[in-house]
Short mmCIF file of C-alpha atoms and ligand atoms in Angstrom, two decimals:
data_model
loop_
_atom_site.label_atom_id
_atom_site.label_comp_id
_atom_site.label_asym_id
_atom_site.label_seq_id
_atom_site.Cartn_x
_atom_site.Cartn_y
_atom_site.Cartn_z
CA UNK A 25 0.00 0.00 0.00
CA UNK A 26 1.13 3.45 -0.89
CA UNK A 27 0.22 6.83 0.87
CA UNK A 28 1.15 10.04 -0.60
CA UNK A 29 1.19 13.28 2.06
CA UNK A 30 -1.14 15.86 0.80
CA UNK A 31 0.97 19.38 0.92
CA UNK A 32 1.16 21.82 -1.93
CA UNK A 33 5.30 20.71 -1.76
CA UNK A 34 7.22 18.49 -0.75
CA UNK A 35 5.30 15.23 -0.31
CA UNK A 36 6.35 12.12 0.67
CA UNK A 37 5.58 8.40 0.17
CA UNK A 38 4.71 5.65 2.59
CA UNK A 39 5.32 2.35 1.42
CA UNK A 40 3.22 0.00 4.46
CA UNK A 41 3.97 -3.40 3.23
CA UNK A 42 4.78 -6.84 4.70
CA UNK A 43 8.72 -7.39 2.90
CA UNK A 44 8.70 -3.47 1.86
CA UNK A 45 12.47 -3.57 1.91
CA UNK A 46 13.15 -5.89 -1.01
CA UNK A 47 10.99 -3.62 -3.30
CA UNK A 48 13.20 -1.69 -5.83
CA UNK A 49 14.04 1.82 -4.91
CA UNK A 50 16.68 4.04 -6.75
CA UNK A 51 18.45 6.30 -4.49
CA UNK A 52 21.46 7.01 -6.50
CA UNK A 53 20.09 10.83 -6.31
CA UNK A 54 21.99 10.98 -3.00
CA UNK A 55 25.74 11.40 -2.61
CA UNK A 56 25.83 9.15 0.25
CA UNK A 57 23.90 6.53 2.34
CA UNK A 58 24.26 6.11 5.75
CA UNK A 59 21.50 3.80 7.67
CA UNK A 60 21.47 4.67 11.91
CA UNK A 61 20.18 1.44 13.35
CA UNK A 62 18.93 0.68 16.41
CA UNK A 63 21.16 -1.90 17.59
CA UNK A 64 18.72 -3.87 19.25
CA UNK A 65 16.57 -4.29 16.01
CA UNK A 66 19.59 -4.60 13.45
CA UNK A 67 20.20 -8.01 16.06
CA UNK A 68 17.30 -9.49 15.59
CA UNK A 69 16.67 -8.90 11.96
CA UNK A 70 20.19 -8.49 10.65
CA UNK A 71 19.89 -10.87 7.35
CA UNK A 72 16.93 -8.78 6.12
CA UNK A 73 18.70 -5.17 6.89
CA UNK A 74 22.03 -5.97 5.33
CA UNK A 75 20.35 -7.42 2.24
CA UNK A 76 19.11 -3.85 1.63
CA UNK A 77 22.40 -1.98 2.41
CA UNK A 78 24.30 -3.74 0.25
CA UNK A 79 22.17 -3.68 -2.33
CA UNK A 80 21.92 0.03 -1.69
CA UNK A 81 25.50 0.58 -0.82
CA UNK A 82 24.61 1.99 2.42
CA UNK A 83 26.65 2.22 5.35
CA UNK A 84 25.94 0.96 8.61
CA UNK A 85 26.11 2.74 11.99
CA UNK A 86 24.70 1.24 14.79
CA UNK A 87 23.29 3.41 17.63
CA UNK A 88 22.02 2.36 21.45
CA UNK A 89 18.35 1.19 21.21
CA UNK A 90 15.41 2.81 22.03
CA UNK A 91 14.59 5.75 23.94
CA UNK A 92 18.70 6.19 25.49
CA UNK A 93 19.94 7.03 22.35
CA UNK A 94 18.07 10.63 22.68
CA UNK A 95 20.67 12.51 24.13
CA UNK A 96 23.02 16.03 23.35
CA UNK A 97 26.08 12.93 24.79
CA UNK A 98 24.74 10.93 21.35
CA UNK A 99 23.91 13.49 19.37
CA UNK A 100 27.11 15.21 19.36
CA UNK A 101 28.79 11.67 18.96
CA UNK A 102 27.39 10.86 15.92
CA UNK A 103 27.41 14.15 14.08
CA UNK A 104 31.06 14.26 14.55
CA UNK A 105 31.34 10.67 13.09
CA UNK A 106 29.06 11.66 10.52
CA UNK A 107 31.25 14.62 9.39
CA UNK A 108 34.25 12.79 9.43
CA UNK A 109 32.60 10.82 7.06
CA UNK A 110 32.22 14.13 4.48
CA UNK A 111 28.18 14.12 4.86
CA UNK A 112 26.68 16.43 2.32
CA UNK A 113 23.42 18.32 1.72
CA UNK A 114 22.80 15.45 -1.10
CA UNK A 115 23.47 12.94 2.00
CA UNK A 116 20.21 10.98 3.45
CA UNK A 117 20.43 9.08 6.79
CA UNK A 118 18.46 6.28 7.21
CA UNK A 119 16.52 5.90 10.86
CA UNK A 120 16.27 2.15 11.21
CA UNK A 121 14.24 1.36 14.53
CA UNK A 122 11.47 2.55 16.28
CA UNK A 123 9.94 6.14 17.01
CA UNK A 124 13.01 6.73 19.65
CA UNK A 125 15.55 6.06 16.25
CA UNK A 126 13.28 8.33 14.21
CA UNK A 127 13.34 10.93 16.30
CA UNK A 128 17.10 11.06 17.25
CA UNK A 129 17.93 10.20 13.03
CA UNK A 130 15.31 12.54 11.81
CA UNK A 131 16.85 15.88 14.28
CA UNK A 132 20.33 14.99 13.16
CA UNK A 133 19.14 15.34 9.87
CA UNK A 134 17.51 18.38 10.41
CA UNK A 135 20.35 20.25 12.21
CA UNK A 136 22.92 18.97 10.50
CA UNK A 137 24.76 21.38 7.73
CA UNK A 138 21.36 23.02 8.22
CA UNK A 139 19.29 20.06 6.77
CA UNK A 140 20.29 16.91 5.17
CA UNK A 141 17.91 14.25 3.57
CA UNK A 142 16.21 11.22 5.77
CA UNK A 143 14.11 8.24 5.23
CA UNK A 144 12.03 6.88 7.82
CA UNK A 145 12.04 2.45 8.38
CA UNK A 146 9.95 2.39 11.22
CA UNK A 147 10.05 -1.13 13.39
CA UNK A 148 7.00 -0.19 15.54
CA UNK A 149 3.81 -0.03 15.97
CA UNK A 150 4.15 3.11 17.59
CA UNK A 151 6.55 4.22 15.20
CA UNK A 152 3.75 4.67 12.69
CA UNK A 153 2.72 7.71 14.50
CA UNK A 154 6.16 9.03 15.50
CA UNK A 155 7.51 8.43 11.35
CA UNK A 156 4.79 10.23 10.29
CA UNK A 157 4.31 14.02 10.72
CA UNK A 158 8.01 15.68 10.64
CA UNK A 159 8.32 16.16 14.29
CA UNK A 160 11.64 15.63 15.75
CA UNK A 161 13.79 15.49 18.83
CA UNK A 162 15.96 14.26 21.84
CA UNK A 163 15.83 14.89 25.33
CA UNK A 164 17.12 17.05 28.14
CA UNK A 165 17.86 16.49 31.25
CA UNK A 166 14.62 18.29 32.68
CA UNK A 167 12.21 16.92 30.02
CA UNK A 168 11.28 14.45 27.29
CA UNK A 169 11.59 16.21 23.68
CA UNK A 170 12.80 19.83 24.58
CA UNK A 171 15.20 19.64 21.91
CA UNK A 172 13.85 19.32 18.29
CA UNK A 173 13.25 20.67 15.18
CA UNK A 174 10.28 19.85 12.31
CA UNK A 175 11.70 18.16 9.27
CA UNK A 176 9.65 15.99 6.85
CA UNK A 177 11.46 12.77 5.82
CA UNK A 178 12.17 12.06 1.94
CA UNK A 179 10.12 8.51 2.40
CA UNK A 180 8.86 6.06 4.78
CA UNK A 181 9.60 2.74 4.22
CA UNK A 182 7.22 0.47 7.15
CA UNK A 183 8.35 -3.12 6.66
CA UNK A 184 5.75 -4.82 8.78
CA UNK A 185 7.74 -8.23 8.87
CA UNK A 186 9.99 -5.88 11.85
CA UNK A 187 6.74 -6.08 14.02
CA UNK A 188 7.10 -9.87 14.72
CA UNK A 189 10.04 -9.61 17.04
CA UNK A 190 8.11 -6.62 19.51
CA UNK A 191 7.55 -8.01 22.80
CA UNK A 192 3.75 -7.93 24.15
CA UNK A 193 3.97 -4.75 25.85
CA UNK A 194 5.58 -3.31 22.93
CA UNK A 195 2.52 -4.33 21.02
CA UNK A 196 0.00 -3.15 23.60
CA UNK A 197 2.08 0.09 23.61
CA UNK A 198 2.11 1.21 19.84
CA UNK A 199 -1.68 0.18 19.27
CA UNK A 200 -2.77 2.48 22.49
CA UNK A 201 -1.82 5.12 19.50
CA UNK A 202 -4.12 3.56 16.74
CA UNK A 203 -6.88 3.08 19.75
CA UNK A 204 -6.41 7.63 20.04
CA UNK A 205 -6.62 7.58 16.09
CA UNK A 206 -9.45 5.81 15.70
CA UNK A 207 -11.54 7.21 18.77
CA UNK A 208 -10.22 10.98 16.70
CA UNK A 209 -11.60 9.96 13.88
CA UNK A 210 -14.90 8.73 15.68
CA UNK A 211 -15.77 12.11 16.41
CA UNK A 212 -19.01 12.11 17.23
CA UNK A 213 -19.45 8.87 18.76
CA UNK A 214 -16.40 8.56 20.63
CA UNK A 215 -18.03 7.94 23.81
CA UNK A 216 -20.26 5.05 22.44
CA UNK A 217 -17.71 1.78 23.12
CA UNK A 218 -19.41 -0.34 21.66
CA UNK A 219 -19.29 1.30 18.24
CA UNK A 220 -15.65 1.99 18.84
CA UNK A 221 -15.40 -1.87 19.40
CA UNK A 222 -17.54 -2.42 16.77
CA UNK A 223 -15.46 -0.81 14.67
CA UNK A 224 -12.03 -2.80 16.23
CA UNK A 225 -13.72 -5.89 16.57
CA UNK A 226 -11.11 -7.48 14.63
CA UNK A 227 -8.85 -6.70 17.67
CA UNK A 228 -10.69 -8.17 20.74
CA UNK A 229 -8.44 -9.59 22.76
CA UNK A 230 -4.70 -10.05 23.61
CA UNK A 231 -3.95 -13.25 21.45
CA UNK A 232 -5.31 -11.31 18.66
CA UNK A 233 -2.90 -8.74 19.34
CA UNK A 234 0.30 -10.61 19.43
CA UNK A 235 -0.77 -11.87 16.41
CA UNK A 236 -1.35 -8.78 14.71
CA UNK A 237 -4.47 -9.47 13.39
CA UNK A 238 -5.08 -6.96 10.62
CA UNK A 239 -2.39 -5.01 11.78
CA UNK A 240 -1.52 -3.68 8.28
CA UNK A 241 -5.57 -2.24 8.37
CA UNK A 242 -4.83 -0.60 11.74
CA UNK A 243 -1.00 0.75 10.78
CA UNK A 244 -2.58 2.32 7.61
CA UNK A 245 -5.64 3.53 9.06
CA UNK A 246 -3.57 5.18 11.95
CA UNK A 247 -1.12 6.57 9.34
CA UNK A 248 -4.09 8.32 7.39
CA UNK A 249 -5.54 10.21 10.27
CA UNK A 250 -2.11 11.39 11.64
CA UNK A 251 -1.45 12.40 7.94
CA UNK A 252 -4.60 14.18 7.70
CA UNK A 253 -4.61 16.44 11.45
CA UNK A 254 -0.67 17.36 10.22
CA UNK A 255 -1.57 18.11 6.59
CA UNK A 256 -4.34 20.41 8.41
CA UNK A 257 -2.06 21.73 11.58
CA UNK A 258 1.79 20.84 10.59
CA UNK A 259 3.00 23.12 13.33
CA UNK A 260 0.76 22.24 15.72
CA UNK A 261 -1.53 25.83 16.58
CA UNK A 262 -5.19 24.33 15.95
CA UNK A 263 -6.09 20.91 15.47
CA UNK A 264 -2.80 18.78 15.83
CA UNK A 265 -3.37 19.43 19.19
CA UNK A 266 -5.98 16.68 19.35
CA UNK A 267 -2.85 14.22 19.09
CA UNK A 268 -2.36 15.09 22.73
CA UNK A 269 -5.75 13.09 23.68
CA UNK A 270 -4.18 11.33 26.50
CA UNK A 271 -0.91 12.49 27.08
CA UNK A 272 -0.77 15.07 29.85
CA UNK A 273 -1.90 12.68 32.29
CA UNK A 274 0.15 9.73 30.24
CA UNK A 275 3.01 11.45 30.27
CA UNK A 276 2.83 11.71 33.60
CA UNK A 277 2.31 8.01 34.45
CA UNK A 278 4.88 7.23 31.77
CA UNK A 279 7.83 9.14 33.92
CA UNK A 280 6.54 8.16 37.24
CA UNK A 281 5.71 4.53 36.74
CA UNK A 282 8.50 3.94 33.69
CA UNK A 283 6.41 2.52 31.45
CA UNK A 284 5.93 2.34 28.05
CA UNK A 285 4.33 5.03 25.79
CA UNK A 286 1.64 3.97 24.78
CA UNK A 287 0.86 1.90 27.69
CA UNK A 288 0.71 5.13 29.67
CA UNK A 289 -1.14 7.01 27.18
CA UNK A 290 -3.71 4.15 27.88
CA UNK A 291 -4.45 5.46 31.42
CA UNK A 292 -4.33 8.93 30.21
CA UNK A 293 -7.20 8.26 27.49
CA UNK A 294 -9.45 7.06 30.38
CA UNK A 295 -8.54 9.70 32.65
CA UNK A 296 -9.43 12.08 29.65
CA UNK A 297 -12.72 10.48 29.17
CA UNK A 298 -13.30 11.26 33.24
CA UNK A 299 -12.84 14.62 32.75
CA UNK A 300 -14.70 14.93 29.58
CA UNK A 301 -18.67 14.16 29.56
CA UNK A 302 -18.25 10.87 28.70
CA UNK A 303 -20.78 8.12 30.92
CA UNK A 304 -19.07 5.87 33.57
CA UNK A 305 -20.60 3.06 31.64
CA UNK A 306 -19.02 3.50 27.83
CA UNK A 307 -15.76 4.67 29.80
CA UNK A 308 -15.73 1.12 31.69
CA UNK A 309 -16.15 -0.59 28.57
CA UNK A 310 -13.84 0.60 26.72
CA UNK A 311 -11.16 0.20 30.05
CA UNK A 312 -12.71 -3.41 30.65
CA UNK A 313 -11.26 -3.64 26.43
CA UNK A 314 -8.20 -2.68 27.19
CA UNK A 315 -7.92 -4.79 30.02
CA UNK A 316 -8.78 -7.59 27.31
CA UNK A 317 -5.89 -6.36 25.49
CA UNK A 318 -3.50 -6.83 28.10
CA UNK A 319 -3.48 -3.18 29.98
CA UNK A 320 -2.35 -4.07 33.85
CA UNK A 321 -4.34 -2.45 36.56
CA UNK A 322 -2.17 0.28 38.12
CA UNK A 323 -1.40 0.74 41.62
CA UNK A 324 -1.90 4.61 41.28
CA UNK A 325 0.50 7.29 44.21
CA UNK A 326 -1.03 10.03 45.31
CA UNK A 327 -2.37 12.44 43.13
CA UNK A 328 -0.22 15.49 44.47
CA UNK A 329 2.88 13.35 42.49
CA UNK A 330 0.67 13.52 39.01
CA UNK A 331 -0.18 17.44 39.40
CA UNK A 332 3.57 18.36 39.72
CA UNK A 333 4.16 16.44 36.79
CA UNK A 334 1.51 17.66 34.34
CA UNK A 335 2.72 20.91 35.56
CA UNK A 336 5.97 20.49 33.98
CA UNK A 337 4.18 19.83 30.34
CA UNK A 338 5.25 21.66 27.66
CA UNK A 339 1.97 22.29 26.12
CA UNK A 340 0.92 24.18 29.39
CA UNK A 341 0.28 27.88 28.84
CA UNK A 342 0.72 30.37 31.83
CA UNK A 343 0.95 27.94 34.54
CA UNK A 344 -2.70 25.92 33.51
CA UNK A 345 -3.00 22.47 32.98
CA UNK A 346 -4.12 21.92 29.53
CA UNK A 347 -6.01 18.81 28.72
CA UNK A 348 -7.99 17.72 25.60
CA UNK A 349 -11.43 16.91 26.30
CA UNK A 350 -14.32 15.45 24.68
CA UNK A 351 -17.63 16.65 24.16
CA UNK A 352 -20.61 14.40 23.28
CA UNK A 353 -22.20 17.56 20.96
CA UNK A 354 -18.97 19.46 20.03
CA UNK A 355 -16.44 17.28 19.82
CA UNK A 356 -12.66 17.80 21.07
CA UNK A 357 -11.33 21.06 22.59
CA UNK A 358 -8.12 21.96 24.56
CA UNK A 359 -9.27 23.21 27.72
CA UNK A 360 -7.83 24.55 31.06
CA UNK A 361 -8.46 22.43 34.26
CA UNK A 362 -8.42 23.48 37.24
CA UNK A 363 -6.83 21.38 40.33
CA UNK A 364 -10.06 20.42 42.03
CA UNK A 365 -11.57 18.65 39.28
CA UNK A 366 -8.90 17.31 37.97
CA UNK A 367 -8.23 15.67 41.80
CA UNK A 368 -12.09 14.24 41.43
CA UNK A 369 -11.42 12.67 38.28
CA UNK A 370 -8.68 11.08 39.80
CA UNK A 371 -10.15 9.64 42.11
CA UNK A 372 -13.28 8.40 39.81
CA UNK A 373 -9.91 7.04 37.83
CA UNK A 374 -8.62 5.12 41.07
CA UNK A 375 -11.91 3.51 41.77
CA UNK A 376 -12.75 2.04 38.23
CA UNK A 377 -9.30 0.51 38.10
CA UNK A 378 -8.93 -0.07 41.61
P1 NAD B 429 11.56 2.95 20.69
O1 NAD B 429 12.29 3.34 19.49
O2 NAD B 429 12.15 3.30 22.01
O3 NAD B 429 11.27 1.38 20.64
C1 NAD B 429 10.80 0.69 21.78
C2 NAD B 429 11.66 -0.54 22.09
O4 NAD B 429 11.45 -1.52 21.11
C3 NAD B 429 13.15 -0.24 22.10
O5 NAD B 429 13.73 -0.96 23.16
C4 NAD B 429 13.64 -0.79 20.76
O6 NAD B 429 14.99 -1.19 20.82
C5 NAD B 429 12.70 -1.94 20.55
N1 NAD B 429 12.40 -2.29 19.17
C6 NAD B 429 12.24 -1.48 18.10
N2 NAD B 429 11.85 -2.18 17.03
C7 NAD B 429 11.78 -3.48 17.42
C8 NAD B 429 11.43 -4.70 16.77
N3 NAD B 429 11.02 -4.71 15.50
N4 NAD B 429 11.48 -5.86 17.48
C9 NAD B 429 11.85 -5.85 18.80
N5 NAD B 429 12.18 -4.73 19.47
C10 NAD B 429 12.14 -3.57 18.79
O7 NAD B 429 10.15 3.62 20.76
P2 NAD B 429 8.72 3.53 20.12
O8 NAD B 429 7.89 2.87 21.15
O9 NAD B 429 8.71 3.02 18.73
O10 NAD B 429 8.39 5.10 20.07
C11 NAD B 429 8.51 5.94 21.20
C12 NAD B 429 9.35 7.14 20.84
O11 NAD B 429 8.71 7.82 19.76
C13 NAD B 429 9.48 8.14 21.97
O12 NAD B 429 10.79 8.62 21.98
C14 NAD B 429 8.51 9.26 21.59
O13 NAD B 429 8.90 10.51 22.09
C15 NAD B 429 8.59 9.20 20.09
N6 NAD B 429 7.38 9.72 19.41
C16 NAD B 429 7.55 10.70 18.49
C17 NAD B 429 6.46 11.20 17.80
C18 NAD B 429 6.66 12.24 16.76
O14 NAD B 429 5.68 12.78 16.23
N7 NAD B 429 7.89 12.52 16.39
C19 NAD B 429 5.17 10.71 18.05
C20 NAD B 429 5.03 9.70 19.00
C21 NAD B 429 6.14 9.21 19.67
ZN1 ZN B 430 2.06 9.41 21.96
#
């Protein structure tokens, strides 16, 4: 399946394909080709990533895997090495890994002699949000993604054979992220569960997750409605936004309780749904899904932990908590929340998962 971005320059192609990699691509346009790959993921599917460097000619650099590889201590490693190696503007890197190796690949790229090119090969589930959409970073010490820049890749090339070799919670973790896509695109009957797991049925339970039932459907149809709030918002001052549905709480959970992404994002989504006017009753169903999917019941700390936290989020304006909400007859909106509620619907939150 091919996807073409919709700007007025500049597009891009996403090849989502089982075996994408052995297609034929030319890519003698750039000067030189050099793939970053998460080392992790170039162990466990080395045959089928050399096979396209060498058939490419592209060099090989291998960088720490996952999230630890989003640092200034990396970053200025491996733009030395790659100006020892006489990068040019006609250069491309390759980000070969999940959305953590997209990110780190895709800012290099952008920073580096003021832009080089880049091609996305997401190895994720999550990754097909994070490859899509030209956002970019690394971290610093006092926060996740301070340090970025937007740059839109040349290509993305999602070779879904990579998804074989995530573990369960890496799974769970990237399809939290199609779960906010599709309840986005649901506007309108968001609330209603059992249209939402009508509409996932395909999905129902854990087993069908780790084996990825129609997970090329889900990739794609997560791909399209990212592509379509960027194409709409690409720098993120009206509707791109949205893609925060879950994520000042999550984030929160995600540093507190180290876990991953999407996982967090989870127990964001339902503390959203608390705070939006959403019934108790379509709320529990959808949780008692995602319990069917393999979401663990959380042994939640005090709220006063949380607050700080969501303090500390970027998207805050003048010291408010901003949180996107849903409403049954108007659909999403960012909106300010004060402490006091946002204490009730924790503790609503604590009692349904409790
Ligand atoms: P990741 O790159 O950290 O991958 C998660 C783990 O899976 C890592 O340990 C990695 O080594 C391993 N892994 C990767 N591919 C694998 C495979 N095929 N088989 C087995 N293991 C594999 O992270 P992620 O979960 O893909 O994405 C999270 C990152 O994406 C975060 O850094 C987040 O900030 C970023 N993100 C960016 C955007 C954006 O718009 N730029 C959007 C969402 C998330
Ligand atoms: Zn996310």
């Amino acid at each position: 399946m091919k996807l073409t971005t919709n700007y007025n320059d500049n597009n891009y192609d996403i090849f989502v394909e089982y075996n994408v990699l052995n297609k034929d691509y030319d890519f003698n346009y750039y000067d030189k080709r050099i793939a970053l790959i998460d080392e992790s993921v170039y162990r466990l599917h080395q045959q089928k990533i050399d096979l396209f460097l060498n058939k490419h000619s592209i060099f090989k650099l291998l960088i720490p895997g996952g999230e630890q590889v989003k640092t200034m201590h990396h970053y200025s490693t491996v733009v030395e090495k790659l100006l020892s190696m006489h990068v040019t503007r006609h250069s491309c890197l390759f980000a070969i890994g999940g959305g953590a190796t997209g990110d780190f690949t895709g800012f290099v790229a952008a920073t580096l002699l003021r832009g080089i090119h880049f091609i996305q090969v997401p190895t994720t589930i999550l990754a097909h949000d994070a490859s899509i959409g030209g956002k970019t970073g690394i971290n610093a010490s006092s926060g996740k993604n301070l340090i970025g820049a937007f740059k839109r890749p040349d290509m993305v090339l999602y070779d879904l054979d990579f998804l074989e070799t995530l573990s369960q919670s890496e799974k769970l973790s990237g399809f939290a992220e199609i779960i906010k896509h599709v309840l986005l695109n649901a506007n309108g009957h968001i609330s209603k569960s059992e249209t939402l797991l009508e509409i996932m049925h395909d999905v129902k339970d854990e087993v069908c997750l780790s084996e990825l039932h129609a997970i090329d459907k889900w990739i794609t149809f997560g791909i399209q409605t990212k592509m379509k709030v960027v194409h709409d918002d690409e720098f993120e001052s009206g509707v791109r936004k949205f893609l925060n549905f879950g994520h000042t709480f999550g984030h929160a959970i995600e540093f507190h309780h180290k876990l991953p992404h999407g996982i967090a994002v989870m127990h964001g989504m339902i503390y959203a749904l608390l705070l939006s006017d959403v019934t108790e009753s379509d709320i529990m169903s959808l949780m008692r899904w995602m319990h069917r999917l393999g979401l663990k019941k959380l042994a939640y700390d005090n709220f006063d932990i949380y607050y700080e936290l969501m303090r500390q989020d970027k998207k805050n304006e003048a010291n408010e908590i901003n949180f996107v909400l849903y409403y049954e007859n108007n659909g999403y909106k960012v909106e300010q929340v004060d402490v006091k509620r946002l204490r009730k619907a924790f503790e609503r939150l604590r009692k349904l998962e409790g």
